[in-house]
Coordinates of C-alpha atoms in Angstrom, one line a residue:
M29 CA 3.4 -121.7 -34.4
D30 CA 6.8 -120.2 -33.8
I31 CA 6.4 -118.7 -30.3
V32 CA 10.0 -117.4 -30.2
G33 CA 9.3 -115.5 -33.4
L34 CA 6.5 -113.6 -31.6
V35 CA 8.7 -112.4 -28.8
P36 CA 9.9 -109.3 -30.6
Q37 CA 6.3 -108.1 -30.9
F38 CA 5.8 -108.0 -27.1
G39 CA 5.9 -104.2 -27.0
G40 CA 2.2 -103.8 -27.8
A41 CA -0.5 -103.8 -25.1
V42 CA -1.9 -107.2 -26.1
W43 CA 1.5 -108.9 -25.9
T44 CA 2.3 -107.1 -22.7
I45 CA -0.8 -108.6 -21.1
I46 CA 0.1 -112.0 -22.5
A47 CA 3.6 -111.7 -21.1
F48 CA 2.2 -110.7 -17.7
I49 CA -0.3 -113.6 -17.7
V50 CA 2.4 -116.2 -18.7
A51 CA 4.9 -114.9 -16.1
L52 CA 2.3 -114.7 -13.3
S53 CA 0.8 -118.1 -14.2
I54 CA 4.1 -119.8 -13.9
V55 CA 4.9 -118.2 -10.6
V56 CA 1.5 -118.9 -9.1
A57 CA 1.5 -122.5 -10.4
V58 CA 4.8 -123.1 -8.7
H59 CA 3.6 -121.4 -5.5
E60 CA 0.4 -123.3 -5.2
Y61 CA 2.0 -126.6 -6.2
G62 CA 4.3 -126.1 -3.2
H63 CA 1.3 -125.9 -0.9
Y64 CA -0.3 -128.9 -2.6
I65 CA 2.6 -131.4 -2.7
V66 CA 3.8 -130.7 0.8
G67 CA 0.2 -130.9 2.1
R68 CA -0.2 -134.2 0.3
W69 CA 3.1 -135.5 1.7
S70 CA 1.9 -134.4 5.2
G71 CA -1.4 -136.3 4.9
I72 CA -3.6 -133.2 4.2
H73 CA -6.1 -133.8 1.4
A74 CA -6.5 -131.1 -1.3
E75 CA -10.0 -130.9 -2.7
V76 CA -9.2 -128.3 -5.4
F77 CA -6.1 -127.0 -7.2
S78 CA -7.1 -124.0 -9.3
L79 CA -4.9 -122.0 -11.7
G80 CA -6.8 -118.8 -12.1
M81 CA -9.9 -117.4 -10.3
G82 CA -13.6 -117.1 -11.1
P83 CA -15.6 -119.3 -13.5
V84 CA -14.1 -122.7 -14.3
I85 CA -13.1 -123.3 -17.9
A86 CA -11.8 -126.9 -17.7
S87 CA -11.3 -129.4 -14.9
R88 CA -10.6 -133.0 -14.1
V89 CA -10.5 -135.1 -10.9
D90 CA -7.5 -137.2 -10.3
R91 CA -7.3 -140.6 -8.6
R92 CA -6.7 -139.0 -5.2
G93 CA -10.0 -137.0 -5.5
T94 CA -8.4 -133.6 -6.1
R95 CA -10.0 -131.5 -8.8
W96 CA -7.5 -129.7 -11.0
Q97 CA -9.1 -126.7 -12.7
L98 CA -8.3 -123.8 -15.0
A99 CA -10.3 -120.7 -14.2
A100 CA -11.2 -117.7 -16.4
L101 CA -9.4 -115.0 -14.6
P102 CA -5.6 -115.7 -14.9
F103 CA -4.5 -113.5 -12.0
G104 CA -3.9 -115.9 -9.2
G105 CA -4.8 -119.4 -8.0
Y106 CA -5.3 -121.4 -4.9
V107 CA -5.4 -124.8 -3.3
R108 CA -8.5 -125.6 -1.2
F109 CA -7.8 -128.2 1.3
L110 CA -10.4 -130.4 3.1
G111 CA -12.0 -128.4 5.8
D112 CA -11.3 -125.0 4.2
A113 CA -14.3 -122.6 3.9
D114 CA -12.7 -120.7 1.1
A115 CA -9.5 -120.2 -1.0
A116 CA -7.9 -118.3 1.9
S117 CA -8.0 -121.4 4.1
S118 CA -10.6 -120.0 6.5
R119 CA -11.8 -122.7 8.8
A120 CA -15.2 -124.3 7.9
S121 CA -16.0 -125.1 11.6
L122 CA -19.2 -126.9 11.0
T123 CA -17.8 -129.3 8.4
V124 CA -14.7 -130.0 10.4
H125 CA -16.6 -130.8 13.6
Q126 CA -18.8 -133.3 11.7
L127 CA -15.8 -135.4 10.7
N128 CA -14.4 -138.2 12.8
E129 CA -10.9 -138.0 14.2
Q130 CA -9.2 -139.8 11.3
E131 CA -10.9 -137.6 8.7
R132 CA -10.1 -134.4 10.7
G133 CA -6.4 -135.4 10.5
R134 CA -6.7 -135.0 6.7
T135 CA -8.0 -131.4 6.9
M136 CA -6.0 -128.3 6.9
H137 CA -7.2 -127.4 10.4
G138 CA -7.2 -130.8 12.0
A139 CA -3.7 -132.0 10.9
P140 CA -0.7 -131.7 13.3
L141 CA 0.7 -128.2 13.7
W142 CA 4.0 -129.2 12.0
A143 CA 2.1 -130.4 8.9
R144 CA 0.0 -127.3 8.6
S145 CA 3.0 -125.0 9.1
A146 CA 5.1 -126.9 6.5
T147 CA 2.2 -126.8 4.0
V148 CA 1.8 -123.0 4.4
A149 CA 5.5 -122.3 4.2
A150 CA 6.0 -124.5 1.1
G151 CA 4.4 -122.0 -1.3
P152 CA 7.0 -119.2 -0.7
L153 CA 9.8 -121.7 -0.4
F154 CA 8.9 -123.2 -3.8
N155 CA 9.0 -119.7 -5.3
F156 CA 12.5 -119.2 -3.9
A157 CA 13.5 -122.7 -5.2
L158 CA 12.3 -121.8 -8.7
S159 CA 14.4 -118.6 -8.6
I160 CA 17.5 -120.4 -7.4
L161 CA 17.2 -123.1 -10.1
V162 CA 16.7 -120.6 -12.9
F163 CA 19.6 -118.5 -11.8
C164 CA 21.7 -121.6 -11.3
G165 CA 20.8 -122.6 -14.9
F166 CA 21.9 -119.2 -16.2
F167 CA 25.3 -119.4 -14.5
M168 CA 25.9 -122.9 -15.8
V169 CA 24.9 -122.0 -19.4
K170 CA 26.5 -118.6 -19.6
G171 CA 29.5 -119.4 -17.3
V172 CA 31.2 -117.1 -14.8
A173 CA 34.3 -115.0 -15.4
T174 CA 37.7 -116.4 -14.5
E175 CA 39.8 -114.8 -11.9
L176 CA 42.4 -113.7 -14.5
P177 CA 42.0 -110.7 -16.8
V178 CA 41.9 -112.7 -19.9
V179 CA 40.0 -111.5 -23.0
G180 CA 37.1 -113.9 -24.0
Q181 CA 35.4 -111.8 -26.7
V182 CA 36.3 -108.3 -28.0
K183 CA 33.3 -106.0 -28.4
E184 CA 32.8 -104.3 -31.7
L185 CA 33.7 -100.6 -31.7
P186 CA 33.6 -98.0 -34.4
W187 CA 37.1 -96.7 -33.7
A188 CA 40.2 -98.0 -35.6
G189 CA 43.1 -99.6 -33.8
Q190 CA 41.3 -102.3 -32.0
E191 CA 44.3 -104.4 -30.8
L192 CA 43.0 -106.9 -28.2
E193 CA 42.3 -110.5 -29.3
P194 CA 40.6 -113.4 -27.6
G195 CA 43.0 -115.1 -25.3
D196 CA 45.1 -112.0 -24.5
R197 CA 45.9 -111.7 -20.8
I198 CA 46.2 -108.1 -19.7
L199 CA 49.2 -107.5 -17.5
S200 CA 48.9 -103.8 -16.9
V201 CA 46.9 -100.7 -17.9
N202 CA 48.6 -97.3 -18.1
G203 CA 51.5 -98.8 -16.2
Q204 CA 49.4 -100.2 -13.3
E205 CA 49.7 -103.9 -12.8
T206 CA 46.5 -106.1 -13.1
A207 CA 47.3 -109.5 -11.7
T208 CA 43.6 -110.5 -11.4
L209 CA 40.3 -109.5 -13.1
A210 CA 39.4 -107.7 -9.9
D211 CA 42.6 -105.7 -10.1
F212 CA 41.9 -104.8 -13.8
V213 CA 38.4 -103.5 -12.9
R214 CA 39.7 -101.5 -10.0
V215 CA 42.4 -99.9 -12.1
A216 CA 40.0 -99.2 -14.9
N217 CA 37.6 -97.5 -12.5
E218 CA 40.4 -95.2 -11.3
L219 CA 41.5 -94.1 -14.7
P220 CA 40.3 -90.7 -15.9
P221 CA 38.1 -90.9 -19.1
A222 CA 40.2 -90.7 -22.2
P223 CA 39.8 -91.9 -25.8
T224 CA 42.6 -94.6 -25.4
A225 CA 44.6 -96.4 -22.8
D226 CA 48.0 -98.2 -23.0
Y227 CA 47.9 -102.0 -22.3
R228 CA 50.6 -104.5 -21.7
I229 CA 49.4 -107.9 -22.6
E230 CA 50.6 -111.5 -22.9
R231 CA 49.7 -113.2 -26.2
A232 CA 50.9 -116.7 -27.1
G233 CA 53.7 -116.6 -24.6
S234 CA 55.0 -113.1 -25.6
E235 CA 54.5 -109.7 -24.1
L236 CA 53.2 -106.9 -26.2
A237 CA 52.3 -103.2 -25.8
V238 CA 49.1 -102.0 -27.4
T239 CA 47.1 -98.8 -27.4
T240 CA 43.4 -99.2 -27.8
A241 CA 40.1 -98.0 -26.4
Y242 CA 39.4 -96.9 -22.8
P243 CA 38.6 -100.0 -20.5
F244 CA 35.0 -98.8 -20.0
P245 CA 34.0 -97.5 -23.4
P246 CA 30.4 -96.2 -24.0
V247 CA 29.1 -99.6 -25.2
V248 CA 25.7 -100.7 -24.1
D249 CA 25.8 -104.0 -22.3
S250 CA 22.1 -104.2 -21.4
V251 CA 19.0 -102.1 -21.6
Q252 CA 16.6 -101.8 -18.6
A253 CA 13.0 -102.3 -19.3
P254 CA 11.0 -100.1 -19.2
S255 CA 13.2 -97.1 -19.5
G256 CA 13.8 -94.1 -21.8
A257 CA 16.5 -96.1 -23.7
H258 CA 14.2 -99.0 -24.2
D259 CA 11.4 -96.8 -25.5
A260 CA 13.9 -95.1 -27.9
G261 CA 15.0 -98.5 -29.3
I262 CA 18.5 -98.6 -27.9
E263 CA 19.9 -102.2 -28.0
A264 CA 22.7 -104.1 -26.3
G265 CA 25.9 -103.7 -28.4
D266 CA 25.2 -100.1 -29.4
V267 CA 28.0 -97.6 -29.0
I268 CA 27.1 -94.1 -27.8
L269 CA 29.3 -91.6 -29.7
S270 CA 28.0 -88.3 -28.3
V271 CA 25.5 -86.9 -25.8
S272 CA 23.7 -83.7 -26.9
G273 CA 26.5 -83.0 -29.4
T274 CA 29.4 -83.6 -27.0
E275 CA 31.6 -86.5 -28.0
I276 CA 32.4 -89.1 -25.3
A277 CA 34.9 -92.0 -25.1
S278 CA 33.8 -93.7 -21.8
F279 CA 30.6 -94.9 -20.2
R280 CA 31.3 -92.7 -17.2
E281 CA 31.0 -89.6 -19.4
L282 CA 27.6 -90.8 -20.6
R283 CA 26.4 -91.4 -17.0
E284 CA 27.7 -88.0 -15.9
A285 CA 26.0 -86.2 -18.8
V286 CA 22.7 -87.9 -18.1
G287 CA 22.9 -87.1 -14.4
A288 CA 23.6 -83.4 -15.1
S289 CA 20.6 -83.2 -17.4
N290 CA 18.2 -83.0 -14.3
G291 CA 15.6 -84.8 -16.4
A292 CA 15.8 -82.7 -19.5
P293 CA 15.8 -84.7 -22.8
V294 CA 19.2 -85.8 -24.1
T295 CA 20.0 -86.6 -27.7
L296 CA 22.4 -89.6 -28.2
T297 CA 24.4 -90.3 -31.4
V298 CA 24.4 -94.1 -31.6
W299 CA 26.6 -96.4 -33.7
R300 CA 25.2 -99.8 -34.6
A301 CA 26.8 -102.2 -37.0
G302 CA 28.6 -99.6 -39.1
E303 CA 25.7 -97.0 -39.2
T304 CA 24.9 -94.1 -36.9
F305 CA 21.6 -92.6 -35.9
E306 CA 20.2 -90.2 -33.3
A307 CA 17.8 -90.9 -30.5
T308 CA 16.3 -88.4 -28.1
L309 CA 15.1 -89.7 -24.8
S310 CA 14.1 -88.4 -21.4
P311 CA 15.9 -89.5 -18.2
R312 CA 13.9 -90.8 -15.3
R313 CA 14.5 -90.2 -11.7
M314 CA 15.2 -93.5 -9.9
D315 CA 16.4 -94.7 -6.6
I316 CA 19.3 -97.2 -7.1
P317 CA 20.5 -99.6 -4.4
L318 CA 24.1 -99.3 -3.3
A319 CA 26.4 -102.1 -2.6
S320 CA 27.2 -100.7 0.8
G321 CA 23.5 -100.5 1.6
G322 CA 20.9 -97.7 1.2
F323 CA 19.9 -96.0 -2.0
E324 CA 21.1 -93.2 -4.3
T325 CA 18.8 -91.1 -6.3
R326 CA 19.9 -90.5 -9.9
W327 CA 18.7 -89.5 -13.3
L328 CA 18.9 -92.6 -15.6
I329 CA 18.0 -93.6 -19.1
G330 CA 18.2 -97.3 -18.5
L331 CA 21.6 -98.3 -19.9
S332 CA 24.3 -100.4 -18.4
G333 CA 27.9 -100.6 -19.6
G334 CA 30.8 -102.9 -19.2
L335 CA 34.4 -103.6 -20.1
L336 CA 36.0 -103.2 -23.4
F337 CA 35.8 -107.0 -23.7
E338 CA 33.9 -109.9 -22.4
P339 CA 36.1 -111.7 -19.9
E340 CA 37.0 -115.3 -20.4
T341 CA 34.5 -117.6 -18.7
R342 CA 34.4 -121.0 -17.1
T343 CA 31.5 -123.3 -16.5
P344 CA 30.8 -123.7 -12.7
G345 CA 30.0 -127.0 -11.2
P346 CA 26.4 -127.7 -10.1
I347 CA 27.2 -127.0 -6.4
E348 CA 28.9 -123.7 -7.2
A349 CA 26.2 -122.7 -9.6
M350 CA 23.6 -123.5 -7.0
G351 CA 25.4 -121.3 -4.5
L352 CA 25.5 -118.4 -7.0
G353 CA 21.8 -118.9 -7.6
L354 CA 21.1 -118.8 -3.9
Q355 CA 23.2 -115.7 -3.6
Q356 CA 21.4 -113.9 -6.4
T357 CA 18.0 -114.8 -4.8
Y358 CA 19.2 -113.5 -1.4
T359 CA 20.4 -110.3 -3.0
I360 CA 16.9 -109.7 -4.5
I361 CA 15.3 -110.4 -1.1
T362 CA 17.6 -108.1 0.8
T363 CA 17.4 -105.3 -1.8
S364 CA 13.6 -105.5 -1.8
L365 CA 13.4 -105.3 2.0
S366 CA 15.8 -102.4 2.1
G367 CA 13.7 -100.6 -0.6
L368 CA 10.5 -101.1 1.4
W369 CA 12.1 -99.9 4.6
H370 CA 13.5 -96.8 2.8
M371 CA 10.0 -96.1 1.3
V372 CA 8.3 -96.4 4.7
T373 CA 10.8 -94.1 6.4
G374 CA 10.6 -91.6 3.5
A375 CA 14.2 -91.9 2.4
I376 CA 13.2 -92.8 -1.1
S377 CA 10.1 -92.1 -3.2
S378 CA 7.0 -94.4 -2.7
C379 CA 6.8 -94.4 -6.5
N380 CA 9.3 -97.3 -6.4
L381 CA 6.4 -99.5 -5.3
Q382 CA 4.9 -100.9 -8.5
G383 CA 1.5 -102.4 -9.0
P384 CA 0.1 -104.9 -11.6
I385 CA 0.2 -102.3 -14.4
G386 CA 3.9 -101.6 -13.8
I387 CA 4.7 -105.3 -13.4
A388 CA 2.8 -106.0 -16.6
E389 CA 4.8 -103.3 -18.4
I390 CA 8.1 -104.8 -17.2
S391 CA 6.9 -108.3 -18.3
G392 CA 6.2 -107.1 -21.8
A393 CA 9.4 -105.2 -22.1
A394 CA 11.5 -108.1 -20.7
A395 CA 9.8 -110.5 -23.2
S396 CA 10.5 -108.1 -26.1
Q397 CA 14.3 -108.4 -25.3
G398 CA 14.3 -112.2 -25.8
P399 CA 13.5 -115.4 -24.0
S400 CA 16.5 -115.3 -21.7
N401 CA 15.5 -111.9 -20.4
F402 CA 12.0 -113.0 -19.9
I403 CA 13.0 -116.1 -18.0
W404 CA 15.3 -114.1 -15.8
F405 CA 12.4 -111.7 -15.1
I406 CA 10.1 -114.7 -14.1
A407 CA 12.8 -115.8 -11.6
M408 CA 12.9 -112.3 -10.1
L409 CA 9.1 -112.1 -10.0
S410 CA 9.0 -115.5 -8.3
T411 CA 11.3 -114.2 -5.6
A412 CA 9.2 -111.1 -5.1
V413 CA 6.0 -113.2 -4.8
G414 CA 7.6 -115.6 -2.3
L415 CA 8.8 -112.7 -0.2
M416 CA 5.5 -110.9 -0.3
N417 CA 3.6 -114.0 0.8
L418 CA 5.9 -114.3 3.9
F419 CA 4.8 -110.9 5.2
P420 CA 3.0 -111.3 8.6
V421 CA -0.3 -110.1 7.2
P422 CA -3.5 -112.1 7.9
I423 CA -4.7 -113.7 4.6
L424 CA -1.1 -114.2 3.4
D425 CA 1.0 -117.2 4.1
G426 CA 3.0 -115.2 6.6
G427 CA -0.1 -114.4 8.5
H428 CA -1.1 -118.0 8.8
L429 CA 2.4 -118.8 10.0
V430 CA 2.0 -116.2 12.7
F431 CA -1.3 -117.9 13.8
H432 CA 0.5 -121.2 13.9
A433 CA 3.3 -119.7 16.0
Y434 CA 0.6 -118.4 18.4
E435 CA -0.9 -121.9 18.6
A436 CA 2.5 -123.4 19.4
V437 CA 3.0 -121.0 22.3
A438 CA -0.6 -120.8 23.6
G439 CA -1.4 -124.5 23.1
K440 CA -4.5 -123.6 21.1
P441 CA -5.3 -121.7 17.9
P442 CA -6.9 -118.3 17.9
S443 CA -10.7 -118.3 18.2
D444 CA -12.9 -118.3 15.1
R445 CA -14.1 -114.7 15.9
A446 CA -10.5 -113.5 16.3
L447 CA -9.5 -115.2 13.0
R448 CA -12.5 -113.6 11.2
I449 CA -11.5 -110.1 12.4
L450 CA -7.9 -110.5 11.6
M451 CA -8.6 -112.0 8.1
T452 CA -10.9 -109.1 7.3
A453 CA -8.3 -106.6 8.5
G454 CA -5.6 -108.4 6.4
L455 CA -7.8 -108.3 3.3
A456 CA -8.4 -104.6 3.9
M457 CA -4.7 -104.0 4.2
L458 CA -4.0 -106.0 1.0
L459 CA -6.6 -104.1 -1.0
S460 CA -5.4 -100.8 0.3
L461 CA -1.9 -101.6 -0.8
M462 CA -3.1 -102.7 -4.2
V463 CA -5.0 -99.5 -4.7
F464 CA -1.9 -97.5 -3.6
A465 CA 0.3 -99.5 -6.0
V466 CA -2.1 -99.0 -9.0
T467 CA -2.2 -95.3 -8.2
N468 CA 1.6 -95.3 -8.4
D469 CA 1.4 -97.1 -11.8
L470 CA -1.0 -94.4 -13.1
F471 CA 0.4 -91.2 -11.7
C472 CA 4.1 -91.6 -10.7

């Protein structure tokens, strides 16, 4: 079966669920494998590695005595270590006390503190590692822009007089020097919207003066999923000719027109591969993170624009690509934490918190845009799952790490009674948050 050929059909409910299950299963498998392998390296025996919850569909026992199983409900997973009472690693006190000293050292609760802490922390860390590796791969395959404003590929536009060619180096725009790509972007952002701009370029060793489209034309670089634009069938590479009957020549004019709509439907005239059509869509109110920190509330239709051309790229080395992947993962973490803080303080709407329904919808929409978008989404989801598990909430990995920190300071773990109370409170908090998130999915 051609799986790639099925990807464009992911818009339906069935494929949305499949996309969500695939994405979540990969993230959960990596998370739980982190717990398992570090526990094994630390001398802690894993009795069960389960992908999924509930009734077991298939299982096998390996030579180390670990049962690997696939369960019927594909919405989670767990590793149950020797001495655990349940999948949440609650202590089975009676069982542990019946073991001799050597056997207790192979349990999750009898092993050295460093081994238990490393095993718990490994799940989120493996999620972050997956994200970093995926982002690293993207940068190595797709490349990164060079520092010079050199044309790599010219975007297709409906207007005549397209003068730029691959390999052209842009020396100035409307008389303003552009020594680097950063200079070019800065100058382009400062130009008032206009149908054309004057460029001085270097081509094959000679300088030329050309007049062509505005540096930031209304060309769609990417479509956010889900969004009004995604629902309307807008695709990357489309050119927006007008908004509600008003012709535009820059992406800035599109953004301003949508922002001024205050949520009212807008009609776009779209050019695609020589043909035009109209699409009516409704902007959605969203809170957008700012580079300087904080958030800005705007009306958006889910479109991102870019330069008149794709800049020339180079292939980064493994170390540089790994650093870029780490930076991308760090950005997702800091943006997520900032968003949560702004929701708690009431600075932005709590509707920004999405539950399983919203995440499933994003999964299907990302898959419908192709394998690369779906893989990128999995990397982002992996970061989010790793971050969530580090929150200091009993029942999550972060809560267990807090218990271990207490043990390190006090010289003994919390009592069984205290653990039961805290774990119950943590479960109640987690269920309450899930109900709140599902409510957001249904009513926001």
